[in-house]
mmCIF file of C-alpha atoms in Angstrom:
data_model
loop_
_atom_site.group_PDB
_atom_site.id
_atom_site.type_symbol
_atom_site.label_atom_id
_atom_site.label_comp_id
_atom_site.label_asym_id
_atom_site.label_seq_id
_atom_site.Cartn_x
_atom_site.Cartn_y
_atom_site.Cartn_z
ATOM 1 C CA MET A 25 36.185 5.851 2.100
ATOM 2 C CA ASP A 26 36.662 2.086 2.241
ATOM 3 C CA ILE A 27 34.674 0.579 5.122
ATOM 4 C CA ASN A 28 35.334 -2.644 6.759
ATOM 5 C CA TRP A 29 31.601 -3.679 7.083
ATOM 6 C CA GLN A 30 31.588 -6.122 9.890
ATOM 7 C CA THR A 31 27.986 -5.940 10.850
ATOM 8 C CA SER A 32 25.500 -8.534 12.157
ATOM 9 C CA TYR A 33 22.538 -6.461 12.986
ATOM 10 C CA ILE A 34 22.408 -4.332 9.729
ATOM 11 C CA ASP A 35 23.104 -5.004 6.079
ATOM 12 C CA PRO A 36 24.650 -1.955 4.348
ATOM 13 C CA GLU A 37 23.633 -3.134 0.928
ATOM 14 C CA ASN A 38 20.895 -0.455 0.217
ATOM 15 C CA LEU A 39 23.162 2.167 2.061
ATOM 16 C CA ILE A 40 25.951 1.451 -0.178
ATOM 17 C CA ALA A 41 23.736 1.579 -3.428
ATOM 18 C CA ILE A 42 22.021 4.748 -2.527
ATOM 19 C CA SER A 43 25.430 6.461 -1.448
ATOM 20 C CA ARG A 44 27.130 5.588 -4.911
ATOM 21 C CA GLY A 45 30.579 6.436 -3.356
ATOM 22 C CA ASP A 46 29.419 9.639 -1.911
ATOM 23 C CA ASP A 47 30.362 9.568 1.788
ATOM 24 C CA ASN A 48 28.397 12.558 2.662
ATOM 25 C CA ARG A 49 25.157 10.837 1.516
ATOM 26 C CA MET A 50 26.167 7.816 3.442
ATOM 27 C CA ILE A 51 26.573 9.868 6.541
ATOM 28 C CA LYS A 52 23.308 11.683 6.043
ATOM 29 C CA TYR A 53 21.443 8.444 6.132
ATOM 30 C CA LEU A 54 23.441 6.975 9.105
ATOM 31 C CA ARG A 55 22.952 10.238 11.142
ATOM 32 C CA GLN A 56 19.135 10.147 10.198
ATOM 33 C CA PHE A 57 19.150 6.698 11.512
ATOM 34 C CA GLN A 58 20.813 7.924 14.760
ATOM 35 C CA GLU A 59 18.331 10.771 15.099
ATOM 36 C CA LEU A 60 15.059 8.720 14.543
ATOM 37 C CA ILE A 61 15.485 5.323 15.736
ATOM 38 C CA PRO A 62 16.582 5.935 19.341
ATOM 39 C CA GLU A 63 13.702 8.379 19.783
ATOM 40 C CA ARG A 64 11.400 5.751 18.551
ATOM 41 C CA ILE A 65 12.832 3.097 20.685
ATOM 42 C CA GLU A 66 12.169 5.239 23.749
ATOM 43 C CA ARG A 67 8.556 5.843 22.396
ATOM 44 C CA LEU A 68 8.167 2.228 22.028
ATOM 45 C CA GLN A 69 9.324 1.599 25.672
ATOM 46 C CA GLU A 70 6.789 4.212 26.816
ATOM 47 C CA CYS A 71 4.101 2.439 24.852
ATOM 48 C CA LEU A 72 4.964 -0.914 26.546
ATOM 49 C CA VAL A 73 4.781 0.625 30.161
ATOM 50 C CA ALA A 74 1.378 2.378 29.218
ATOM 51 C CA GLU A 75 0.265 -0.793 27.330
ATOM 52 C CA ASP A 76 -0.845 1.262 24.461
ATOM 53 C CA ARG A 77 -1.406 -1.051 21.690
ATOM 54 C CA LYS A 78 -2.326 1.548 19.089
ATOM 55 C CA MET A 79 0.881 3.707 19.689
ATOM 56 C CA VAL A 80 2.958 0.375 19.574
ATOM 57 C CA ARG A 81 1.670 -0.434 16.104
ATOM 58 C CA GLN A 82 1.826 3.351 14.941
ATOM 59 C CA THR A 83 5.561 3.635 16.232
ATOM 60 C CA LEU A 84 6.556 0.338 14.371
ATOM 61 C CA HIS A 85 4.821 1.443 11.442
ATOM 62 C CA GLN A 86 6.802 4.693 11.327
ATOM 63 C CA MET A 87 10.264 2.838 11.782
ATOM 64 C CA SER A 88 9.689 -0.173 9.551
ATOM 65 C CA PRO A 89 10.771 1.536 6.271
ATOM 66 C CA GLN A 90 14.006 2.719 7.576
ATOM 67 C CA LEU A 91 14.671 -0.699 9.384
ATOM 68 C CA GLU A 92 14.024 -2.495 6.152
ATOM 69 C CA PHE A 93 16.260 -0.135 4.136
ATOM 70 C CA PHE A 94 18.917 -0.641 6.684
ATOM 71 C CA GLY A 95 18.645 -4.501 6.401
ATOM 72 C CA VAL A 96 17.626 -5.314 9.934
ATOM 73 C CA PRO A 97 15.773 -8.440 8.732
ATOM 74 C CA GLU A 98 15.101 -10.118 12.080
ATOM 75 C CA VAL A 99 12.571 -7.242 13.134
ATOM 76 C CA ILE A 100 10.465 -7.276 9.942
ATOM 77 C CA PRO A 101 8.354 -10.341 10.433
ATOM 78 C CA PRO A 102 7.498 -9.465 14.124
ATOM 79 C CA ILE A 103 6.690 -5.798 13.149
ATOM 80 C CA ARG A 104 4.541 -6.940 10.400
ATOM 81 C CA ARG A 105 2.595 -9.449 12.700
ATOM 82 C CA LEU A 106 2.089 -6.653 15.237
ATOM 83 C CA GLU A 107 0.941 -4.151 12.636
ATOM 84 C CA TYR A 108 -1.655 -6.631 11.625
ATOM 85 C CA GLU A 109 -2.595 -8.099 15.049
ATOM 86 C CA TYR A 110 -1.880 -5.311 17.400
ATOM 87 C CA GLU A 111 -5.457 -5.209 18.805
ATOM 88 C CA THR A 112 -6.079 -8.839 19.236
ATOM 89 C CA ILE A 113 -2.532 -10.309 20.057
ATOM 90 C CA PRO A 114 -2.369 -11.341 23.721
ATOM 91 C CA LEU A 115 -0.560 -8.621 25.825
ATOM 92 C CA GLU A 116 1.974 -10.709 27.079
ATOM 93 C CA GLU A 117 2.909 -11.875 23.528
ATOM 94 C CA LEU A 118 2.927 -8.365 22.211
ATOM 95 C CA LYS A 119 5.356 -7.222 25.084
ATOM 96 C CA SER A 120 7.491 -10.270 24.300
ATOM 97 C CA LEU A 121 7.630 -9.585 20.631
ATOM 98 C CA VAL A 122 8.424 -5.757 21.127
ATOM 99 C CA LYS A 123 11.200 -6.609 23.517
ATOM 100 C CA LYS A 124 12.752 -8.809 20.933
ATOM 101 C CA ILE A 125 12.514 -6.179 18.416
ATOM 102 C CA LEU A 126 14.118 -3.779 20.977
ATOM 103 C CA VAL A 127 17.261 -6.045 21.436
ATOM 104 C CA GLN A 128 17.735 -6.022 17.678
ATOM 105 C CA LEU A 129 17.201 -2.362 17.427
ATOM 106 C CA ASP A 130 19.897 -1.756 20.331
ATOM 107 C CA GLY A 131 22.340 -3.846 18.387
ATOM 108 C CA ALA A 132 21.606 -1.898 14.965
ATOM 109 C CA CYS A 133 22.009 1.622 16.741
ATOM 110 C CA GLU A 134 25.447 0.336 18.048
ATOM 111 C CA GLU A 135 26.504 -0.764 14.707
ATOM 112 C CA VAL A 136 25.459 2.671 13.149
ATOM 113 C CA LYS A 137 27.337 4.380 15.691
ATOM 114 C CA MET A 138 30.412 2.334 15.143
ATOM 115 C CA ILE A 139 30.342 3.132 11.304
ATOM 116 C CA LEU A 140 29.881 6.747 11.855
ATOM 117 C CA ASN A 141 32.832 6.759 14.070
ATOM 118 C CA LYS A 142 34.955 5.348 11.364
ATOM 119 C CA PHE A 143 34.182 8.326 9.233
ATOM 120 C CA GLU A 144 34.986 10.846 12.068
ATOM 121 C CA MET B 29 15.094 23.944 -16.551
ATOM 122 C CA SER B 30 13.676 21.991 -19.396
ATOM 123 C CA SER B 31 9.911 22.139 -19.761
ATOM 124 C CA ASN B 32 9.808 18.479 -20.406
ATOM 125 C CA LYS B 33 10.576 17.888 -16.904
ATOM 126 C CA ILE B 34 7.869 16.157 -14.611
ATOM 127 C CA ARG B 35 7.203 18.842 -11.922
ATOM 128 C CA SER B 36 6.724 16.823 -8.760
ATOM 129 C CA LEU B 37 6.069 17.221 -4.974
ATOM 130 C CA ILE B 38 6.940 14.826 -2.272
ATOM 131 C CA ILE B 39 4.389 14.840 0.646
ATOM 132 C CA ASP B 40 5.436 12.605 3.550
ATOM 133 C CA ASP B 41 5.852 13.023 7.122
ATOM 134 C CA ASP B 42 8.760 10.614 7.312
ATOM 135 C CA PRO B 43 12.110 12.508 6.572
ATOM 136 C CA PHE B 44 13.663 9.146 5.696
ATOM 137 C CA ILE B 45 11.347 8.549 2.969
ATOM 138 C CA ARG B 46 11.300 12.076 1.707
ATOM 139 C CA ASP B 47 15.193 12.076 1.415
ATOM 140 C CA LEU B 48 15.219 8.518 -0.070
ATOM 141 C CA LEU B 49 12.628 9.145 -2.607
ATOM 142 C CA GLN B 50 14.287 12.573 -3.595
ATOM 143 C CA ASP B 51 17.795 10.881 -3.988
ATOM 144 C CA LYS B 52 16.431 8.007 -6.165
ATOM 145 C CA LEU B 53 14.663 10.332 -8.425
ATOM 146 C CA HIS B 54 17.640 12.666 -8.550
ATOM 147 C CA GLN B 55 20.082 9.716 -9.237
ATOM 148 C CA TYR B 56 18.039 7.401 -11.630
ATOM 149 C CA LEU B 57 15.038 9.668 -12.944
ATOM 150 C CA PRO B 58 16.494 13.051 -13.677
ATOM 151 C CA GLU B 59 13.348 13.896 -15.841
ATOM 152 C CA VAL B 60 11.518 14.150 -12.474
ATOM 153 C CA GLU B 61 12.097 17.394 -10.912
ATOM 154 C CA VAL B 62 11.342 17.549 -7.109
ATOM 155 C CA LEU B 63 9.845 21.222 -6.645
ATOM 156 C CA GLY B 64 9.701 20.574 -2.794
ATOM 157 C CA SER B 65 8.943 18.227 -0.141
ATOM 158 C CA ALA B 66 6.212 18.729 2.384
ATOM 159 C CA THR B 67 6.173 17.272 5.872
ATOM 160 C CA SER B 68 2.409 17.133 6.535
ATOM 161 C CA GLY B 69 -0.915 17.018 4.696
ATOM 162 C CA SER B 70 -1.604 20.834 5.433
ATOM 163 C CA GLN B 71 1.735 21.675 4.117
ATOM 164 C CA GLY B 72 1.250 19.553 1.119
ATOM 165 C CA LEU B 73 -1.950 21.330 0.310
ATOM 166 C CA ALA B 74 -0.282 24.754 0.365
ATOM 167 C CA MET B 75 2.565 23.448 -1.766
ATOM 168 C CA ILE B 76 0.285 22.078 -4.381
ATOM 169 C CA ASN B 77 -1.663 25.404 -4.656
ATOM 170 C CA GLU B 78 1.695 27.224 -4.847
ATOM 171 C CA PHE B 79 3.618 24.888 -7.317
ATOM 172 C CA GLN B 80 0.727 23.407 -9.256
ATOM 173 C CA PRO B 81 2.862 20.127 -9.995
ATOM 174 C CA ASP B 82 2.163 17.556 -12.606
ATOM 175 C CA LEU B 83 2.683 14.638 -10.184
ATOM 176 C CA ILE B 84 2.576 14.095 -6.329
ATOM 177 C CA PHE B 85 4.098 11.245 -4.242
ATOM 178 C CA LEU B 86 1.780 11.171 -1.299
ATOM 179 C CA ASP B 87 1.986 9.210 1.774
ATOM 180 C CA VAL B 88 -1.252 7.511 2.623
ATOM 181 C CA GLU B 89 -0.888 7.890 6.480
ATOM 182 C CA MET B 90 0.281 11.187 7.900
ATOM 183 C CA ALA B 91 0.049 12.556 11.391
ATOM 184 C CA ASP B 92 -2.333 15.315 10.573
ATOM 185 C CA MET B 93 -4.417 13.796 7.998
ATOM 186 C CA THR B 94 -4.407 10.776 5.640
ATOM 187 C CA GLY B 95 -3.380 11.228 1.853
ATOM 188 C CA PHE B 96 -7.096 10.678 0.811
ATOM 189 C CA GLU B 97 -8.307 13.478 3.424
ATOM 190 C CA MET B 98 -5.714 15.755 1.837
ATOM 191 C CA LEU B 99 -6.944 15.107 -1.696
ATOM 192 C CA ALA B 100 -10.692 15.470 -0.649
ATOM 193 C CA LYS B 101 -9.794 19.004 0.504
ATOM 194 C CA LEU B 102 -8.780 19.978 -3.163
ATOM 195 C CA GLU B 103 -11.338 21.675 -5.282
ATOM 196 C CA ASP B 104 -9.821 20.195 -8.446
ATOM 197 C CA ILE B 105 -7.006 17.625 -8.883
ATOM 198 C CA ARG B 106 -5.008 18.355 -12.012
ATOM 199 C CA PHE B 107 -1.925 16.236 -11.084
ATOM 200 C CA GLN B 108 -1.350 12.478 -11.207
ATOM 201 C CA THR B 109 -0.717 10.838 -7.657
ATOM 202 C CA ILE B 110 1.529 8.100 -6.769
ATOM 203 C CA PHE B 111 0.738 7.037 -3.379
ATOM 204 C CA ILE B 112 3.563 5.785 -0.834
ATOM 205 C CA THR B 113 2.415 3.270 1.575
ATOM 206 C CA SER B 114 3.641 0.412 3.791
ATOM 207 C CA TYR B 115 3.310 -3.209 2.996
ATOM 208 C CA SER B 116 0.949 -3.940 5.589
ATOM 209 C CA HIS B 117 -1.225 -0.819 5.415
ATOM 210 C CA TYR B 118 -4.735 -1.425 5.549
ATOM 211 C CA ALA B 119 -5.360 1.204 2.810
ATOM 212 C CA ILE B 120 -3.518 -1.069 0.269
ATOM 213 C CA LYS B 121 -6.879 -2.768 -0.574
ATOM 214 C CA ALA B 122 -8.620 0.574 -1.362
ATOM 215 C CA ILE B 123 -5.631 1.585 -3.510
ATOM 216 C CA ARG B 124 -5.860 -1.639 -5.590
ATOM 217 C CA PHE B 125 -9.593 -1.457 -5.743
ATOM 218 C CA ASN B 126 -9.416 1.990 -7.216
ATOM 219 C CA ALA B 127 -6.424 1.009 -9.494
ATOM 220 C CA LEU B 128 -4.291 3.688 -8.084
ATOM 221 C CA ASP B 129 -0.655 3.763 -8.524
ATOM 222 C CA TYR B 130 1.479 3.112 -5.378
ATOM 223 C CA LEU B 131 4.879 2.529 -4.117
ATOM 224 C CA VAL B 132 5.626 0.394 -1.086
ATOM 225 C CA LYS B 133 8.171 1.849 1.385
ATOM 226 C CA PRO B 134 11.126 1.833 1.588
ATOM 227 C CA ILE B 135 10.624 2.382 -2.323
ATOM 228 C CA ASP B 136 12.005 -0.305 -4.796
ATOM 229 C CA LEU B 137 13.937 1.454 -7.581
ATOM 230 C CA GLY B 138 12.384 -0.807 -10.258
ATOM 231 C CA GLU B 139 8.958 -0.197 -8.893
ATOM 232 C CA LEU B 140 9.608 3.729 -8.939
ATOM 233 C CA LYS B 141 10.897 3.345 -12.566
ATOM 234 C CA GLU B 142 7.722 1.584 -13.603
ATOM 235 C CA SER B 143 5.537 4.076 -11.732
ATOM 236 C CA ILE B 144 7.134 6.887 -13.843
ATOM 237 C CA LYS B 145 6.836 4.880 -17.011
ATOM 238 C CA ARG B 146 2.969 4.590 -16.299
ATOM 239 C CA TYR B 147 2.821 8.264 -15.547
ATOM 240 C CA LYS B 148 4.294 8.958 -18.881
ATOM 241 C CA ALA B 149 1.919 6.623 -20.672
ATOM 242 C CA ASN B 150 -0.989 8.379 -18.953
ATOM 243 C CA ILE B 151 0.209 11.730 -20.023
ATOM 244 C CA GLN B 152 0.768 10.451 -23.617
ATOM 245 C CA GLN B 153 -2.756 9.096 -23.750
ATOM 246 C CA ASN B 154 -4.023 12.486 -22.184
ATOM 247 C CA LYS B 155 -5.571 10.498 -19.449
ATOM 248 C CA ARG B 156 -7.123 12.716 -16.845
ATOM 249 C CA PRO B 157 -6.159 11.848 -13.369
ATOM 250 C CA ASP B 158 -9.677 10.997 -12.293
ATOM 251 C CA ASN B 159 -8.933 7.471 -10.692
ATOM 252 C CA VAL B 160 -8.303 9.652 -7.467
ATOM 253 C CA GLN B 161 -11.607 11.343 -7.937
ATOM 254 C CA GLN B 162 -13.346 8.075 -8.438
ATOM 255 C CA ALA B 163 -11.632 6.735 -5.335
ATOM 256 C CA LEU B 164 -12.852 9.659 -3.266
ATOM 257 C CA ILE B 165 -16.426 9.060 -4.403
ATOM 258 C CA ASN B 166 -16.101 5.291 -3.683
ATOM 259 C CA PHE B 167 -14.917 6.391 -0.108
ATOM 260 C CA ASN B 168 -18.035 8.420 0.285
ATOM 261 C CA THR B 169 -20.287 5.770 -1.090
ATOM 262 C CA LYS B 170 -21.853 4.021 1.865
ATOM 263 C CA LYS B 171 -23.639 1.480 0.005
ATOM 264 C CA VAL B 172 -20.932 -0.982 -1.128
ATOM 265 C CA SER B 173 -22.780 -2.307 -4.071
ATOM 266 C CA ASP B 174 -22.846 1.346 -5.502
ATOM 267 C CA GLN B 175 -19.088 1.484 -5.447
ATOM 268 C CA THR B 176 -17.048 1.450 -8.690
ATOM 269 C CA LEU B 177 -14.234 -1.056 -9.259
ATOM 270 C CA ILE B 178 -11.494 0.056 -11.606
ATOM 271 C CA LEU B 179 -9.548 -2.455 -13.576
ATOM 272 C CA GLN B 180 -6.789 -1.836 -15.954
ATOM 273 C CA THR B 181 -7.248 -4.141 -19.030
ATOM 274 C CA GLN B 182 -5.202 -4.529 -22.221
ATOM 275 C CA GLU B 183 -7.977 -2.731 -23.862
ATOM 276 C CA GLY B 184 -7.837 0.212 -21.491
ATOM 277 C CA GLU B 185 -9.560 0.956 -18.266
ATOM 278 C CA LEU B 186 -12.798 -0.923 -17.162
ATOM 279 C CA ARG B 187 -15.116 0.548 -14.693
ATOM 280 C CA LEU B 188 -17.683 -1.550 -13.150
ATOM 281 C CA ILE B 189 -20.425 -0.682 -10.498
ATOM 282 C CA LEU B 190 -20.360 -3.687 -8.153
ATOM 283 C CA LYS B 191 -24.259 -4.010 -8.325
ATOM 284 C CA ASN B 192 -23.895 -4.788 -11.873
ATOM 285 C CA ILE B 193 -21.413 -7.648 -11.514
ATOM 286 C CA ILE B 194 -23.228 -11.121 -11.127
ATOM 287 C CA ARG B 195 -20.237 -13.245 -10.776
ATOM 288 C CA VAL B 196 -16.575 -13.828 -11.752
ATOM 289 C CA GLU B 197 -15.318 -16.903 -13.351
ATOM 290 C CA GLY B 198 -11.718 -17.804 -13.142
ATOM 291 C CA GLU B 199 -9.881 -19.329 -16.184
ATOM 292 C CA ARG B 200 -6.283 -20.048 -15.207
ATOM 293 C CA ASN B 201 -4.418 -16.557 -15.375
ATOM 294 C CA TYR B 202 -7.476 -14.554 -16.138
ATOM 295 C CA SER B 203 -11.124 -14.205 -15.309
ATOM 296 C CA TYR B 204 -14.444 -13.414 -17.067
ATOM 297 C CA ILE B 205 -16.661 -10.919 -15.337
ATOM 298 C CA HIS B 206 -20.308 -11.615 -15.952
ATOM 299 C CA LEU B 207 -22.486 -8.598 -15.849
ATOM 300 C CA ALA B 208 -26.266 -7.940 -15.387
ATOM 301 C CA ASN B 209 -26.490 -6.826 -18.781
ATOM 302 C CA ASN B 210 -25.618 -10.067 -20.085
ATOM 303 C CA LYS B 211 -22.298 -9.050 -21.409
ATOM 304 C CA LYS B 212 -19.103 -10.480 -20.070
ATOM 305 C CA LYS B 213 -15.602 -8.868 -19.714
ATOM 306 C CA LEU B 214 -12.251 -10.319 -19.740
ATOM 307 C CA THR B 215 -9.533 -9.260 -17.130
ATOM 308 C CA THR B 216 -6.048 -10.533 -16.805
ATOM 309 C CA LYS B 217 -6.511 -10.711 -13.115
ATOM 310 C CA THR B 218 -6.652 -14.054 -11.665
ATOM 311 C CA LEU B 219 -9.602 -15.143 -9.636
ATOM 312 C CA GLY B 220 -7.642 -14.843 -6.581
ATOM 313 C CA ASP B 221 -6.986 -11.436 -7.376
ATOM 314 C CA MET B 222 -10.458 -10.679 -7.933
ATOM 315 C CA GLU B 223 -11.318 -12.428 -4.606
ATOM 316 C CA GLU B 224 -8.760 -10.033 -2.870
ATOM 317 C CA LEU B 225 -10.537 -6.938 -4.476
ATOM 318 C CA LEU B 226 -14.126 -7.951 -3.844
ATOM 319 C CA GLY B 227 -13.863 -10.370 -0.893
ATOM 320 C CA GLU B 228 -15.114 -7.814 1.674
ATOM 321 C CA LYS B 229 -17.708 -6.321 -0.610
ATOM 322 C CA GLY B 230 -20.544 -8.854 -0.816
ATOM 323 C CA PHE B 231 -18.666 -11.502 -2.972
ATOM 324 C CA PHE B 232 -17.864 -14.913 -2.048
ATOM 325 C CA ARG B 233 -15.432 -17.642 -3.718
ATOM 326 C CA CYS B 234 -17.713 -20.390 -3.415
ATOM 327 C CA HIS B 235 -15.692 -22.644 -5.759
ATOM 328 C CA LYS B 236 -12.030 -22.556 -7.176
ATOM 329 C CA SER B 237 -13.561 -21.262 -10.339
ATOM 330 C CA HIS B 238 -16.325 -18.882 -9.099
ATOM 331 C CA LEU B 239 -16.749 -15.760 -7.179
ATOM 332 C CA VAL B 240 -20.309 -14.761 -6.692
ATOM 333 C CA ASN B 241 -22.279 -11.621 -5.827
ATOM 334 C CA PHE B 242 -24.451 -12.071 -2.776
ATOM 335 C CA SER B 243 -27.121 -9.646 -4.498
ATOM 336 C CA TYR B 244 -27.806 -12.185 -7.354
ATOM 337 C CA ILE B 245 -28.293 -15.310 -5.302
ATOM 338 C CA LYS B 246 -31.843 -16.443 -5.993
ATOM 339 C CA ALA B 247 -31.899 -19.556 -4.180
ATOM 340 C CA TYR B 248 -29.687 -21.768 -2.084
ATOM 341 C CA PRO B 249 -31.450 -24.933 -2.230
ATOM 342 C CA ASN B 250 -28.954 -27.213 -0.771
ATOM 343 C CA SER B 251 -25.475 -27.016 0.682
ATOM 344 C CA THR B 252 -23.784 -27.734 -2.690
ATOM 345 C CA THR B 253 -25.632 -25.625 -5.204
ATOM 346 C CA ILE B 254 -26.461 -21.876 -5.624
ATOM 347 C CA MET B 255 -29.113 -20.596 -8.106
ATOM 348 C CA LEU B 256 -28.492 -17.205 -9.495
ATOM 349 C CA SER B 257 -31.158 -14.664 -10.790
ATOM 350 C CA ASP B 258 -29.706 -15.180 -14.393
ATOM 351 C CA ASP B 259 -30.577 -18.897 -13.862
ATOM 352 C CA THR B 260 -26.961 -20.067 -13.582
ATOM 353 C CA GLU B 261 -26.278 -22.779 -11.288
ATOM 354 C CA LEU B 262 -22.989 -22.550 -9.382
ATOM 355 C CA PRO B 263 -21.474 -25.377 -7.382
ATOM 356 C CA ILE B 264 -20.115 -24.799 -3.762
ATOM 357 C CA ALA B 265 -16.965 -26.640 -3.053
ATOM 358 C CA ARG B 266 -17.351 -29.228 -0.431
ATOM 359 C CA ARG B 267 -14.578 -27.582 1.909
ATOM 360 C CA LYS B 268 -16.572 -24.071 1.487
ATOM 361 C CA LYS B 269 -19.811 -25.422 2.628
ATOM 362 C CA ASP B 270 -19.717 -24.209 6.216
ATOM 363 C CA GLU B 271 -17.887 -21.033 5.343
ATOM 364 C CA PHE B 272 -20.349 -20.215 2.580
ATOM 365 C CA LYS B 273 -23.220 -20.822 4.913
ATOM 366 C CA SER B 274 -22.148 -18.397 7.510
ATOM 367 C CA TRP B 275 -21.261 -15.718 4.946
ATOM 368 C CA TYR B 276 -24.723 -16.175 3.297
ATOM 369 C CA GLU B 277 -26.403 -15.767 6.620
ATOM 370 C CA ARG B 278 -24.399 -12.807 7.673
ATOM 371 C CA TRP B 279 -25.057 -10.967 4.328
ATOM 372 C CA ASN B 280 -28.770 -12.083 4.511
ATOM 373 C CA ALA B 281 -29.065 -10.179 7.791
ATOM 374 C CA VAL B 282 -27.634 -6.891 6.593
#
């Protein structure tokens, strides 16, 4: 299926490459994104409320390969910074970085949903 | 199924990585047969015992145990291991120190192909998968100076116990490792690479061309010179004076 990729949060290059024209494979990765990322966004929000630095790091660590694959470039530098500095970074700065990441993730989730709708 | 296939397992608690790796192997490296995927370390152990694979792709950090903890539970390791880790994981230093093969998530295809090429070369050379065993020994070696550094060189693998390394001398794109038995070994690693491997293990880069082992410092007569027990005199770079002093005092107190 020819898709008009008008995305600004995600870059579909890796997705297109792995799919090699197989729509089912592409849908599999898109659905997986839809299953895993919102759940982790929720956990990240809970970590912020609980001010649980270790869980912030762990949740970001879990989601970063998928975000990198989906070409969400804005979130990679702050995630790497938080992975390294999660114990020492001032709490307010940590919260501010996570909130910026969350904005990007919401945008990425919307785009994934929009693309999946085109298949259905 | 051809017997020439590389029988492999994927052990990773991230479903995305399991799927991605399996698809890449299926599409680009059909000689690698994926026998199954384990979602945890404990499931990985069961599948290793069941399938007796040639190769495993193993996540460094899983929810129930680390990849190294999983390997330590095995009585015998007869397969090769390619670790899967993230770019910023703390284990990456240990992986490099032990010359273990690894892939960075989300798995670059070129790197995956290179890893499989190295796997095949190891098999052709009948190389036993004992780097992992050595890594496990290193993890259990409390005294840092008794740990063994593994370096891949053009002449083969070089294993050096840290307490036998006096110093490392950089020479553009390679380094000479000076040993306590008066021999010196050449490695294609730069002094920067060597500093990364040894920097937290009692070695200090006192000068752009020199990395020194604390254990061999005989005298520190002034802020610009170090005397070593083999009577070598090494300079301390002017900009490293203060850093060297605090490093020296810290290690002296250990």
